[in-house]
PDB file of C-alpha atoms in Angstrom:
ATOM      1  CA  UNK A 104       7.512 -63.793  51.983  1.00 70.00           C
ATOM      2  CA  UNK A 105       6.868 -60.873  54.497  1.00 71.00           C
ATOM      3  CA  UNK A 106       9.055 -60.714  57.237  1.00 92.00           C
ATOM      4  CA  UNK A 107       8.574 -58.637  60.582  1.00 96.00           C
ATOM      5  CA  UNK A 108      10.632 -55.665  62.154  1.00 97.00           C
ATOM      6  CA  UNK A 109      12.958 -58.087  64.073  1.00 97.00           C
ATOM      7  CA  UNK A 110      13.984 -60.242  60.819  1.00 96.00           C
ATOM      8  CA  UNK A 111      14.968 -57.205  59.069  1.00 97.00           C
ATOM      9  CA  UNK A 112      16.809 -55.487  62.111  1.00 97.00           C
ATOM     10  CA  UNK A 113      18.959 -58.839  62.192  1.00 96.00           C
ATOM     11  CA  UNK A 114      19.040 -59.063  58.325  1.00 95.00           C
ATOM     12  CA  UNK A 115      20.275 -55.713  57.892  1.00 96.00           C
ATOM     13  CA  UNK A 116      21.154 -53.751  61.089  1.00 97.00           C
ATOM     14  CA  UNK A 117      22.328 -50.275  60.072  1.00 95.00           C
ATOM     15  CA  UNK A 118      19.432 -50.173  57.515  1.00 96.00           C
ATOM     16  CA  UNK A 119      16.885 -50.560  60.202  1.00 97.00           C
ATOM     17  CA  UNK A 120      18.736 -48.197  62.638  1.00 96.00           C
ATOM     18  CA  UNK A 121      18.871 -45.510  59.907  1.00 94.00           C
ATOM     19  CA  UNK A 122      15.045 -46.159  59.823  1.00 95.00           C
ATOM     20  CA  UNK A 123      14.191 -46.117  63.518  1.00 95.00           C
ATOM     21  CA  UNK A 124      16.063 -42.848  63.434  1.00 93.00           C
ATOM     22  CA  UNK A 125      14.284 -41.342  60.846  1.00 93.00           C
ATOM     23  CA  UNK A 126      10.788 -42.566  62.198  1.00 95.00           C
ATOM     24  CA  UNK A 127      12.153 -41.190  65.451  1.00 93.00           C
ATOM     25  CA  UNK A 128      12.748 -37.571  64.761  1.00 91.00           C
ATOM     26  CA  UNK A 129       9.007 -37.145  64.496  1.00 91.00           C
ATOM     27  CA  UNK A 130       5.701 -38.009  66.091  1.00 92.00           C
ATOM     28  CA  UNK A 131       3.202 -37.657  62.822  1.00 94.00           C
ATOM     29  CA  UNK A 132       3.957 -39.552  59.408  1.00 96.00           C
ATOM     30  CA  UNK A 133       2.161 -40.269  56.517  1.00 97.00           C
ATOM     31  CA  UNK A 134       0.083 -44.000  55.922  1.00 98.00           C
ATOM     32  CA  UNK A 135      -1.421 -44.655  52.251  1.00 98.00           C
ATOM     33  CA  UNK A 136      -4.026 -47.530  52.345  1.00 98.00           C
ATOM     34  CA  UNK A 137      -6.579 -48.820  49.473  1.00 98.00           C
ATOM     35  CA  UNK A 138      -9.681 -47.210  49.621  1.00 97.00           C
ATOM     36  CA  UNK A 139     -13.071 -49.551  48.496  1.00 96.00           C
ATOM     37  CA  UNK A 140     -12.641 -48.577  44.354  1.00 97.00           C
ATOM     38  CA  UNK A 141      -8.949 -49.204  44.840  1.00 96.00           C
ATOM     39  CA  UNK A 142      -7.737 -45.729  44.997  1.00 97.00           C
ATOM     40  CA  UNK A 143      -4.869 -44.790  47.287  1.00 97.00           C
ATOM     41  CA  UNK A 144      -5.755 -42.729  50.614  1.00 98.00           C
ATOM     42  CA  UNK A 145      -3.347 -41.183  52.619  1.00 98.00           C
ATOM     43  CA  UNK A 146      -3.737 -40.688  56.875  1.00 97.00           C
ATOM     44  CA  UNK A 147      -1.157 -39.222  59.637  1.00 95.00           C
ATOM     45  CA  UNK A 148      -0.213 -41.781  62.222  1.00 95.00           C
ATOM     46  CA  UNK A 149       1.835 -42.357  64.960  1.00 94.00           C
ATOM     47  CA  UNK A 150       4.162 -45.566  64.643  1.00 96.00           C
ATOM     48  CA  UNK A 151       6.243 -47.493  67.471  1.00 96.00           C
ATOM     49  CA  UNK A 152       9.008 -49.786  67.020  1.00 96.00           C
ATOM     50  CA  UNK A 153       8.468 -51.944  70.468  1.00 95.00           C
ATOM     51  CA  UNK A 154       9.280 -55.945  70.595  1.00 93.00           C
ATOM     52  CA  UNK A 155      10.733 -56.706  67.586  1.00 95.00           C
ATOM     53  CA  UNK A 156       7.143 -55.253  65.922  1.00 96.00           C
ATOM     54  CA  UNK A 157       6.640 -52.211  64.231  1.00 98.00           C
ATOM     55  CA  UNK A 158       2.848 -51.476  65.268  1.00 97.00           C
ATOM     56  CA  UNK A 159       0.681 -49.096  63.718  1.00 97.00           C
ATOM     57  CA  UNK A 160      -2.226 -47.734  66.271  1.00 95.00           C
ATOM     58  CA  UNK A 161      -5.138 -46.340  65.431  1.00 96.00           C
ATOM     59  CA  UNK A 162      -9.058 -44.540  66.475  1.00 94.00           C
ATOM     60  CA  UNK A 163     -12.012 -47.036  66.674  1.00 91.00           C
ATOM     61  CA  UNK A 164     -13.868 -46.649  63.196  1.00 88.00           C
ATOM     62  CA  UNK A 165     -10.964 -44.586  61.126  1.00 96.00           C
ATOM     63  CA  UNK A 166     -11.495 -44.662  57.495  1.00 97.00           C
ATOM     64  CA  UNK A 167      -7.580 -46.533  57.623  1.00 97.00           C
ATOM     65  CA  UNK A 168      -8.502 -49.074  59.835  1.00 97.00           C
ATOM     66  CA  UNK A 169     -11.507 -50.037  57.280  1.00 97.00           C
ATOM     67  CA  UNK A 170      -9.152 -50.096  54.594  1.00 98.00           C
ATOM     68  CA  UNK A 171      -6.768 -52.020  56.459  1.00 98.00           C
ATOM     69  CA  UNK A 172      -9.314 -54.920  57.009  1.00 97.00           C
ATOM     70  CA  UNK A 173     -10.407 -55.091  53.397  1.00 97.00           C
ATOM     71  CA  UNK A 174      -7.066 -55.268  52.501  1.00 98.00           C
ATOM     72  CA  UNK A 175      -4.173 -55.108  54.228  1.00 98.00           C
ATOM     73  CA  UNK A 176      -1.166 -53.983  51.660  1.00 98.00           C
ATOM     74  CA  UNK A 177      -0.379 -49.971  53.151  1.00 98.00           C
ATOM     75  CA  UNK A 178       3.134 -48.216  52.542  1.00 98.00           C
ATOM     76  CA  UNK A 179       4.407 -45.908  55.192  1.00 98.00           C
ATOM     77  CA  UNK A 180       6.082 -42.564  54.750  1.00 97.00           C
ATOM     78  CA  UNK A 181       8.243 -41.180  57.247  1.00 95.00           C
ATOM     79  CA  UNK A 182       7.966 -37.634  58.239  1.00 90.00           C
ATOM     80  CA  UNK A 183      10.410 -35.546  55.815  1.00 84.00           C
ATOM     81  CA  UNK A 184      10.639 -33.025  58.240  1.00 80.00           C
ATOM     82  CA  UNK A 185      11.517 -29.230  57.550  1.00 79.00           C
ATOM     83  CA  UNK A 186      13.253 -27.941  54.460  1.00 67.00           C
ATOM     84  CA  UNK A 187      14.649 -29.977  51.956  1.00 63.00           C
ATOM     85  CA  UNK A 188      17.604 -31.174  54.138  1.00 64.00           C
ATOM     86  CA  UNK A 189      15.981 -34.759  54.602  1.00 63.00           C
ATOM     87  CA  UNK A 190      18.739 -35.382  57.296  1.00 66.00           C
ATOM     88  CA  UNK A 191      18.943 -39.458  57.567  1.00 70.00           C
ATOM     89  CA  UNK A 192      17.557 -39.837  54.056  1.00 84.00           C
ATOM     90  CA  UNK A 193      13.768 -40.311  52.978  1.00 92.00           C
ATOM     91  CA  UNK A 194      12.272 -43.597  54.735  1.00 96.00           C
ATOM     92  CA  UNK A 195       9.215 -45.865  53.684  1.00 97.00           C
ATOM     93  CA  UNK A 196       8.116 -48.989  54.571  1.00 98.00           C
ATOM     94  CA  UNK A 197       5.571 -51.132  52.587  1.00 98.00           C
ATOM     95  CA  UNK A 198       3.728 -54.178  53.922  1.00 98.00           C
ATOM     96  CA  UNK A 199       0.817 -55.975  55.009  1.00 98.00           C
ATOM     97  CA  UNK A 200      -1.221 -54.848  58.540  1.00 98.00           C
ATOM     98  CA  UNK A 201      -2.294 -57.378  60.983  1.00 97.00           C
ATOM     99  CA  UNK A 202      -4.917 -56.519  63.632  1.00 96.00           C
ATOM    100  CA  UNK A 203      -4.048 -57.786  66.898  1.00 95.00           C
ATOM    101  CA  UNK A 204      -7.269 -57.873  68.936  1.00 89.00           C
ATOM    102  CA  UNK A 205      -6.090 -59.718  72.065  1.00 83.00           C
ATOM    103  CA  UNK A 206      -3.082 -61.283  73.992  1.00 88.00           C
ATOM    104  CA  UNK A 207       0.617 -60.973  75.475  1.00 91.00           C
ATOM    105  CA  UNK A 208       1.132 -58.395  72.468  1.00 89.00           C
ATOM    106  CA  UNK A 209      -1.837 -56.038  72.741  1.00 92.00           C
ATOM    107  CA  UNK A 210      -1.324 -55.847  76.510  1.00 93.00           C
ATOM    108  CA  UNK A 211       2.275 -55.185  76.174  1.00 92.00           C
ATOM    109  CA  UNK A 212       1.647 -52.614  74.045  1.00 94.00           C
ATOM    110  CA  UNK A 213      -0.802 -50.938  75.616  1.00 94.00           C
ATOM    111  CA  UNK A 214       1.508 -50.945  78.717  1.00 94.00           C
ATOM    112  CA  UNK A 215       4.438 -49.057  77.099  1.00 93.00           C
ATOM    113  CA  UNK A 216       2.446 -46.709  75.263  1.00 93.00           C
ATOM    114  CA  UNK A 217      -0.540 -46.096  77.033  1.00 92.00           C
ATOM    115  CA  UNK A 218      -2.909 -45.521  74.076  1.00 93.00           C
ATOM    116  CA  UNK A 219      -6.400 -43.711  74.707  1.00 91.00           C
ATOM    117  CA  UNK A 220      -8.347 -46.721  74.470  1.00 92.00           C
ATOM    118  CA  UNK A 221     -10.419 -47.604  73.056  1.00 94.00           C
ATOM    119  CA  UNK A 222      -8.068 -48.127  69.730  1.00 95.00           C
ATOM    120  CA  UNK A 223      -7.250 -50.555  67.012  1.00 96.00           C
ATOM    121  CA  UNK A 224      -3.946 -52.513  66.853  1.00 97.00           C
ATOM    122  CA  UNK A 225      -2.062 -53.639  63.642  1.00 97.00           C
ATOM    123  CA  UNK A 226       1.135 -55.013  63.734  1.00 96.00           C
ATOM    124  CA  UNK A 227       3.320 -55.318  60.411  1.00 98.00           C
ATOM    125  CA  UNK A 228       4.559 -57.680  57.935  1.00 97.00           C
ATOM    126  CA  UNK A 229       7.361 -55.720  55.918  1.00 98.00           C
ATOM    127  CA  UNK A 230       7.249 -56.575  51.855  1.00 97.00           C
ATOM    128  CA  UNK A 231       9.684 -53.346  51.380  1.00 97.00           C
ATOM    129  CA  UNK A 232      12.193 -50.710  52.913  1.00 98.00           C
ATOM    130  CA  UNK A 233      13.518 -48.491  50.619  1.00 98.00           C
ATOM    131  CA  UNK A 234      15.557 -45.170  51.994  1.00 96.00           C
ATOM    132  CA  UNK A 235      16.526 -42.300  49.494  1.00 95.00           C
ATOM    133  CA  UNK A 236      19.120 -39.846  50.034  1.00 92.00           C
ATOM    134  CA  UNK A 237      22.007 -37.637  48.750  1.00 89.00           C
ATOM    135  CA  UNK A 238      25.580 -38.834  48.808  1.00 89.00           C
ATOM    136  CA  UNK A 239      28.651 -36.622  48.166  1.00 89.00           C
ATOM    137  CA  UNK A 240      25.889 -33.929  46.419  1.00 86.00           C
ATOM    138  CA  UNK A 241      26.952 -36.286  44.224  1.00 89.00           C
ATOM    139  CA  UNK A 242      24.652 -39.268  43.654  1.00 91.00           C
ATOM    140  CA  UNK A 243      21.044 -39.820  44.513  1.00 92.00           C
ATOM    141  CA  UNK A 244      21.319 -43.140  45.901  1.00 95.00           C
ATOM    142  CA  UNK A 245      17.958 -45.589  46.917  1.00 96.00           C
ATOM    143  CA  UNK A 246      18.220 -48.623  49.200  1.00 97.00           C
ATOM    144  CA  UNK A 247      15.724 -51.220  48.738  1.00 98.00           C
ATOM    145  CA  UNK A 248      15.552 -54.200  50.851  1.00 97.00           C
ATOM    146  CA  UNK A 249      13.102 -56.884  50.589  1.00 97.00           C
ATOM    147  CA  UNK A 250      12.628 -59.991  52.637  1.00 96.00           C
ATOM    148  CA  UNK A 251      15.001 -62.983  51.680  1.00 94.00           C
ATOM    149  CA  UNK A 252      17.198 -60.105  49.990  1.00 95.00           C
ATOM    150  CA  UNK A 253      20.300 -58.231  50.692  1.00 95.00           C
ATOM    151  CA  UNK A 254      20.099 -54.265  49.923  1.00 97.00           C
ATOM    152  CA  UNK A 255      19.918 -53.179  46.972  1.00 97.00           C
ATOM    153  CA  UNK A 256      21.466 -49.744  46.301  1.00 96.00           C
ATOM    154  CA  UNK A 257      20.701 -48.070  42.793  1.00 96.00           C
ATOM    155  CA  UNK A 258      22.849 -44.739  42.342  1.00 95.00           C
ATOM    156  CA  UNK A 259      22.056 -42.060  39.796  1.00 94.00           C
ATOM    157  CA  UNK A 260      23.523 -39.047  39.035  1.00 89.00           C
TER     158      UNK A 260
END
C-alpha cells in the first residue's frame, strides 16, 4: 500500500528528516523510469518536499514524463555529492508518480516554486526509502522502510 511523504514523515520522523537533508544539499539528482521495452532510463531532476508531497516537476514532452504515464513505478537517487564522504548517508526513494494536471495542489505548487511553465506535475506515492551509510567505519548499515512497516536496519561488516 503506497503511502505519501506526510505518512512516512509521521511514521518515521528522523528517517524522513535525514532524507529531506540529503535531498536538500543539492539541486540536481538522479530519476530512473521504465523505458517502452522495459529497460531502465535514468534523468536529472529537481525534487521539492512542499505540503506533505514530495513532487517531482518536469519539461512538457521529456522522455521521463512519457515513461511516467506508461507506467508509473520510478526510484529516485539523491545527489551523492563530492568525494566519497556521502555525508548524511546515500538516499533513494522508490514509488509510483501521479500527474497532477489541475487544482488546490498544482496552483500551490506553482506558487512556491514558480516553475517555467509550461511543465508537468507528478506527485508521489512512496513503495520504499532505503538510506545507506557508514557507522563507526565499522558497519555498513541500510535502512529500509516501507509503508505499514517500521525500519528495517540490516548491518554488515
Amino acid at each position: 500500500m503506497p503511502s505519501n511523504w506526510a505518512a512516512f514523515a509521521a511514521a518515521e520522523p528522523d528517517l524522513a528528516t535525514t532524507v529531506e537533508e540529503r535531498f536538500g544539499a543539492y539541486t540536481h539528482h538522479v530519476l530512473a523510469t521504465l523505458r517502452r521495452d522495459g529497460s531502465p532510463r535514468t534523468s536529472g531532476l529537481e525534487v521539492r518536499f512542499l505540503g506533505g508531497e514530495l513532487w517531482l516537476g518536469m519539461m512538457p514532452g521529456s522522455l521521463k514524463v512519457l515513461d511516467l504515464r506508461r507506467d508509473p513505478r520510478f526510484v529516485l537517487q539523491a545527489n551523492p555529492g563530492e568525494g566519497t564522504g556521502m555525508g548524511g548517508g546515500d538516499v533513494r526513494i522508490g514509488g509510483r508518480a501521479v500527474e497532477v494536471s489541475d487544482g488546490e495542489s498544482r496552483a500551490a505548487y506553482v506558487k512556491e516554486v514558480e516553475p517555467p511553465q509550461p511543465f508537468h506535475l507528478f506527485r508521489t506515492e512512496l513503495t520504499e526509502v532505503v538510506r545507506t551509510y557508514v557507522e563507526d567505519d565499522t558497519y555498513l548499515v541500510t535502512q529500509v522502510w516501507k509503508p505499514g512497516e517500521p525500519v528495517r536496519a540490516l548491518r554488515r561488516t
